[in-house]
Short mmCIF file of C-alpha atoms in Angstrom, two decimals:
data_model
loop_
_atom_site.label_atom_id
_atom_site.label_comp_id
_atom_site.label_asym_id
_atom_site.label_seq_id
_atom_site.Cartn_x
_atom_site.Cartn_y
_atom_site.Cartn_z
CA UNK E 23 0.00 0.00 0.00
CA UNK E 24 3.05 2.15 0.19
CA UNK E 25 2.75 3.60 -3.49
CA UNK E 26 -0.89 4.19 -2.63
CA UNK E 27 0.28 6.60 0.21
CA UNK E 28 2.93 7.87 -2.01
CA UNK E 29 1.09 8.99 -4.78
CA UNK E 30 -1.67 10.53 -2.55
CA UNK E 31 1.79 12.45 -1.32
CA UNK E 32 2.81 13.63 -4.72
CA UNK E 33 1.86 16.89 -6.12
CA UNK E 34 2.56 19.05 -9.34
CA UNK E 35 5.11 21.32 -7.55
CA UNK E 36 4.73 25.16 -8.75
CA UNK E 37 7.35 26.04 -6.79
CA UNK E 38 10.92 24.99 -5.76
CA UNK E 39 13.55 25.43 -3.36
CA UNK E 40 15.92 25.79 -5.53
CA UNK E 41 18.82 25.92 -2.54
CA UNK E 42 17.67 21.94 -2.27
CA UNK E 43 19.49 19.69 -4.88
CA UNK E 44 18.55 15.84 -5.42
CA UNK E 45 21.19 13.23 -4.67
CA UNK E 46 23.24 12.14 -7.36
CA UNK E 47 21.90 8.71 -5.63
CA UNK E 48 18.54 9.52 -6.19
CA UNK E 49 19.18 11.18 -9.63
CA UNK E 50 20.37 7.56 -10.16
CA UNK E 51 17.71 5.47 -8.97
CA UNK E 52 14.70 7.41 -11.23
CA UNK E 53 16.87 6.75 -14.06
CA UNK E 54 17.22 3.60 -13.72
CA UNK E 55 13.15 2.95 -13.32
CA UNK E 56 12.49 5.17 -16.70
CA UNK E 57 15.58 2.38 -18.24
CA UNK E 58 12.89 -0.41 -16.46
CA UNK E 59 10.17 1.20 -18.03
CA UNK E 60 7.59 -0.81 -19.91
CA UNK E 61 8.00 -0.21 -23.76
CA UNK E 62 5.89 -1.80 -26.92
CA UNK E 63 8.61 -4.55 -28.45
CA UNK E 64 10.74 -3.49 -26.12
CA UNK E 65 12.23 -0.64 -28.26
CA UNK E 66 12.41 2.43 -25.88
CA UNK E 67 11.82 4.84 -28.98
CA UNK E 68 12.52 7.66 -26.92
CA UNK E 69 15.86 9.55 -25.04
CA UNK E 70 15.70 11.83 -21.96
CA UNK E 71 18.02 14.67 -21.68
CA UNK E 72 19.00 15.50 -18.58
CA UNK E 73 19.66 19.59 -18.11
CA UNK E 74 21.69 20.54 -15.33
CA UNK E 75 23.52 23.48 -16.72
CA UNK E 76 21.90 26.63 -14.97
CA UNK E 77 22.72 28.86 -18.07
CA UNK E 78 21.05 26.18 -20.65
CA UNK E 79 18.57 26.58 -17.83
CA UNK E 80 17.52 30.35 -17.77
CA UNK E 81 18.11 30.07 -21.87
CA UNK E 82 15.26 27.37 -21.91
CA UNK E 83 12.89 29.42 -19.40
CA UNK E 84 11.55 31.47 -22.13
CA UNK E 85 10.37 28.54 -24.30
CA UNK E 86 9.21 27.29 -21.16
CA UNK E 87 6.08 30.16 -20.93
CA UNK E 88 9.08 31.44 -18.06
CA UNK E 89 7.43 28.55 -15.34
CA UNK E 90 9.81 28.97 -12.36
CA UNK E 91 9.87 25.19 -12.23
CA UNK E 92 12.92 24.98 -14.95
CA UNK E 93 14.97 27.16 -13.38
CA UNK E 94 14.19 26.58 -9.37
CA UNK E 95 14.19 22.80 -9.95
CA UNK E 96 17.59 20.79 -9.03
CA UNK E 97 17.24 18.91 -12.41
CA UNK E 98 15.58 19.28 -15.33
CA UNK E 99 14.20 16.13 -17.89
CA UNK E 100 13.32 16.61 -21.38
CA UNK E 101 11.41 13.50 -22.62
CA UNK E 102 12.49 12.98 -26.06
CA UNK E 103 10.72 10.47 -28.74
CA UNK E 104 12.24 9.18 -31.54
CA UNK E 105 10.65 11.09 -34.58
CA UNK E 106 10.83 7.32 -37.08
CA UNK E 107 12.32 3.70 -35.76
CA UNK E 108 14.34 2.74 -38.21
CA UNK E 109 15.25 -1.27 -39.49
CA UNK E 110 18.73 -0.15 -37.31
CA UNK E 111 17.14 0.49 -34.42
CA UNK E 112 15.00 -2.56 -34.04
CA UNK E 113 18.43 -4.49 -35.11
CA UNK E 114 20.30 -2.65 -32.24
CA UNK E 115 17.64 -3.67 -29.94
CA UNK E 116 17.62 -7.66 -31.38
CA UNK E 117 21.47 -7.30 -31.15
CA UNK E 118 20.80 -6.60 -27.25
CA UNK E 119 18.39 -9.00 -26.38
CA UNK E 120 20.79 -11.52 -27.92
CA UNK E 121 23.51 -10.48 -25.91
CA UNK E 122 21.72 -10.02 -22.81
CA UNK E 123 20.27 -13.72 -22.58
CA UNK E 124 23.04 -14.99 -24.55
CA UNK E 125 21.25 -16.67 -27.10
CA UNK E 126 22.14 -16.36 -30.99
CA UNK E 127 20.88 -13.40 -33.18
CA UNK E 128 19.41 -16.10 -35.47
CA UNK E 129 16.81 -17.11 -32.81
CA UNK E 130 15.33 -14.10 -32.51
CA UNK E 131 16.10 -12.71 -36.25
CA UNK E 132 12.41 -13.48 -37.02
CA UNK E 133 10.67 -11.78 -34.38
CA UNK E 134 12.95 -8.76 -35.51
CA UNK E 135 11.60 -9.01 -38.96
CA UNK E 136 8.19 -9.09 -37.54
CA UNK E 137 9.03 -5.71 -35.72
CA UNK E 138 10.65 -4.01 -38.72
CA UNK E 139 7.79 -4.78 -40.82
CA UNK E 140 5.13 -3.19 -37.93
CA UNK E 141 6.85 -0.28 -38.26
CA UNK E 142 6.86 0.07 -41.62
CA UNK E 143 2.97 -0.34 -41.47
CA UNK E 144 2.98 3.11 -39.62
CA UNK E 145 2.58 6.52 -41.79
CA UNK E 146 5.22 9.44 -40.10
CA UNK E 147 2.36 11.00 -38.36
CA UNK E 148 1.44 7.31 -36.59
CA UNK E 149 4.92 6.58 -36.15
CA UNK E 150 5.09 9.93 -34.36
CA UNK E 151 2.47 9.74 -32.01
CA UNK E 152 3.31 6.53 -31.13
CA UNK E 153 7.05 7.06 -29.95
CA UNK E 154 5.42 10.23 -28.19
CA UNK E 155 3.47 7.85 -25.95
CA UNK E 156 6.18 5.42 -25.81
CA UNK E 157 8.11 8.88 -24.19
CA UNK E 158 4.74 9.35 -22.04
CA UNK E 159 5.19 6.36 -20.49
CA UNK E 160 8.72 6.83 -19.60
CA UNK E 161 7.57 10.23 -18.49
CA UNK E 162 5.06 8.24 -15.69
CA UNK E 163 7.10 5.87 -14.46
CA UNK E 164 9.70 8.56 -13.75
CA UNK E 165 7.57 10.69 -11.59
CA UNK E 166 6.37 7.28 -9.57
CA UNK E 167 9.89 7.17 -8.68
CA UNK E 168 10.25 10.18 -7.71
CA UNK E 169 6.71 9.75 -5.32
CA UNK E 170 8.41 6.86 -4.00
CA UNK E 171 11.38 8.84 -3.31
CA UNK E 172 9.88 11.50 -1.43
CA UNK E 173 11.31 14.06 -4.30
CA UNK E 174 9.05 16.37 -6.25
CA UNK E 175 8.59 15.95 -9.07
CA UNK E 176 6.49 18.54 -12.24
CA UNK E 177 5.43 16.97 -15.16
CA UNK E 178 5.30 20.20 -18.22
CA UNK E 179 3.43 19.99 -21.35
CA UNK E 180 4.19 24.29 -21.03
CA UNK E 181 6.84 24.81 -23.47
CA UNK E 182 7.11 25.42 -27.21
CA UNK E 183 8.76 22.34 -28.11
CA UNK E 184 10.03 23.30 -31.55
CA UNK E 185 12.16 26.14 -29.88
CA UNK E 186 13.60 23.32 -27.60
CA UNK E 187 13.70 21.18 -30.69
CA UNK E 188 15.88 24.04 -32.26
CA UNK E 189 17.54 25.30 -29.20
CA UNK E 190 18.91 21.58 -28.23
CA UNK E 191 19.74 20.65 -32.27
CA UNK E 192 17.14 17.80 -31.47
CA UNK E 193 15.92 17.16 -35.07
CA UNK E 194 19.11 16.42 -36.07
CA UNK E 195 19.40 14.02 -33.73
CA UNK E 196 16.08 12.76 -35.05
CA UNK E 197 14.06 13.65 -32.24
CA UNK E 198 10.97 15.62 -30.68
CA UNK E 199 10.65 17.34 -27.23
CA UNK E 200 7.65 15.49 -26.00
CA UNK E 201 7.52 16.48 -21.95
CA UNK E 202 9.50 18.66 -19.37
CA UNK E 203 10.02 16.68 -16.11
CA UNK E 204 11.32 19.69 -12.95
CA UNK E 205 12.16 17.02 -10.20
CA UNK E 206 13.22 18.48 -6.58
CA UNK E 207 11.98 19.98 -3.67
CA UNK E 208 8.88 21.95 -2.80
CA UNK E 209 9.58 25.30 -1.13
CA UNK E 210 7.98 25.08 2.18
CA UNK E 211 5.09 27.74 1.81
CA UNK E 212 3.67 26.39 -0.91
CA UNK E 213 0.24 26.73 -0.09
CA UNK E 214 -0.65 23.96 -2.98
CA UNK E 215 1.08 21.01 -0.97
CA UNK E 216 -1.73 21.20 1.63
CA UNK E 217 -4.75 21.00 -0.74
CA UNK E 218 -6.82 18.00 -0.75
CA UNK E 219 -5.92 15.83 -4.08
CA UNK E 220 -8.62 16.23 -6.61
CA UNK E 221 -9.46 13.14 -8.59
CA UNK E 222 -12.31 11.18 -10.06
CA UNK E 223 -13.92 8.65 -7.65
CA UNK E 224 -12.83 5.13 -8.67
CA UNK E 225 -16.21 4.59 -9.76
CA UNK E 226 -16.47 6.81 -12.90
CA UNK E 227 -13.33 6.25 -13.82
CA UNK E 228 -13.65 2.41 -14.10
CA UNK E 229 -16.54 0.06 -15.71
CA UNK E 230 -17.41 -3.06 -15.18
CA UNK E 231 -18.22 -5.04 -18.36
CA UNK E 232 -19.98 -8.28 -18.20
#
């Protein structure tokens, strides 16, 4: 029931302490659950940029709609997806899988093939949307980390992500700004962390079907 209480803890922060930095230990740890996270075909179409540098920081505030949270945060995320999966990505990832249970590439070739050609199926604006939620999910499993953590933790769809995509050369890297993740610590008079969490009782949000 822990991650119950935890997420009733959690909170979209508005605003840091930014005299409070997160533990390279703990930096660690959440980056290790997004690495865990669950992915279709196990392809992680996406790459998270981690932004420490306070200049990068205040340049990236003005894309940002100039939210506090990017600069007052100890670390800043960028969820990146991959813009198209390409036949040498989903060989990459066979190439790991092979390695990683130590079984030959040839066992496995055909359920690569099988990938490559569900990709292919996908037109550039499916493709796109679909690494986006790949990142989304990434994005999630990141700030349950962070609840479990005890480390706040701001989730941003706020910012003009072509100027990031420019700003950070990202689409020649073939990739999209998706999400802005502020993770750190909530200044202590933030009236918000007191507020009853608003949701949807149980009972809307699920249905029974017989």
């Amino acid at each position: 029931m822990q991650l119950v209480d935890n997420l009733k803890w959690r909170y979209a922060t508005k605003k840091y302490d930014a005299s409070k930095k997160v533990s390279e230990k703990d930096i660690n740890y959440i980056k290790e659950a997004v690495q865990l996270t669950a992915s279709s075909y196990g392809l992680q179409p996406f790459k998270v940029l981690e932004i420490k540098d306070p200049a990068l920081k205040e340049a990236l505030k003005p894309l940002s709609w100039n939210q506090s949270q990017i600069t007052d945060a100890s670390h800043l995320f960028v969820f990146c997806n991959k813009i198209k999966v390409t036949d040498e990505d989903v060989d990459g990832m066979m190439q790991l899988r092979a390695k990683t249970n130590n079984i030959p590439i040839e066992k496995i070739s055909g359920y690569g093939e099988f990938v490559k050609e569900k990709m292919k199926e996908k037109s550039d604006v499916e493709m796109f949307h679909w690494t986006a939620k790949q990142a989304y999910m990434a994005l999630s499993t990141a700030l349950i980390a962070c609840a479990e953590l005890q480390i706040d933790a701001t989730p941003m769809e706020g910012f003009d992500a072509e100027d990031y995509n420019i700003k950070l050369g990202l689409k020649e890297k073939g990739l999209n700004a998706s999400a802005l993740l502020a993770v750190g610590y909530r200044y202590a008079d933030n009236i918000a962390q007191n507020n009853k969490k608003v949701r949807k009782p149980i009972s809307s949000l699920f249905e029974l079907l017989y």
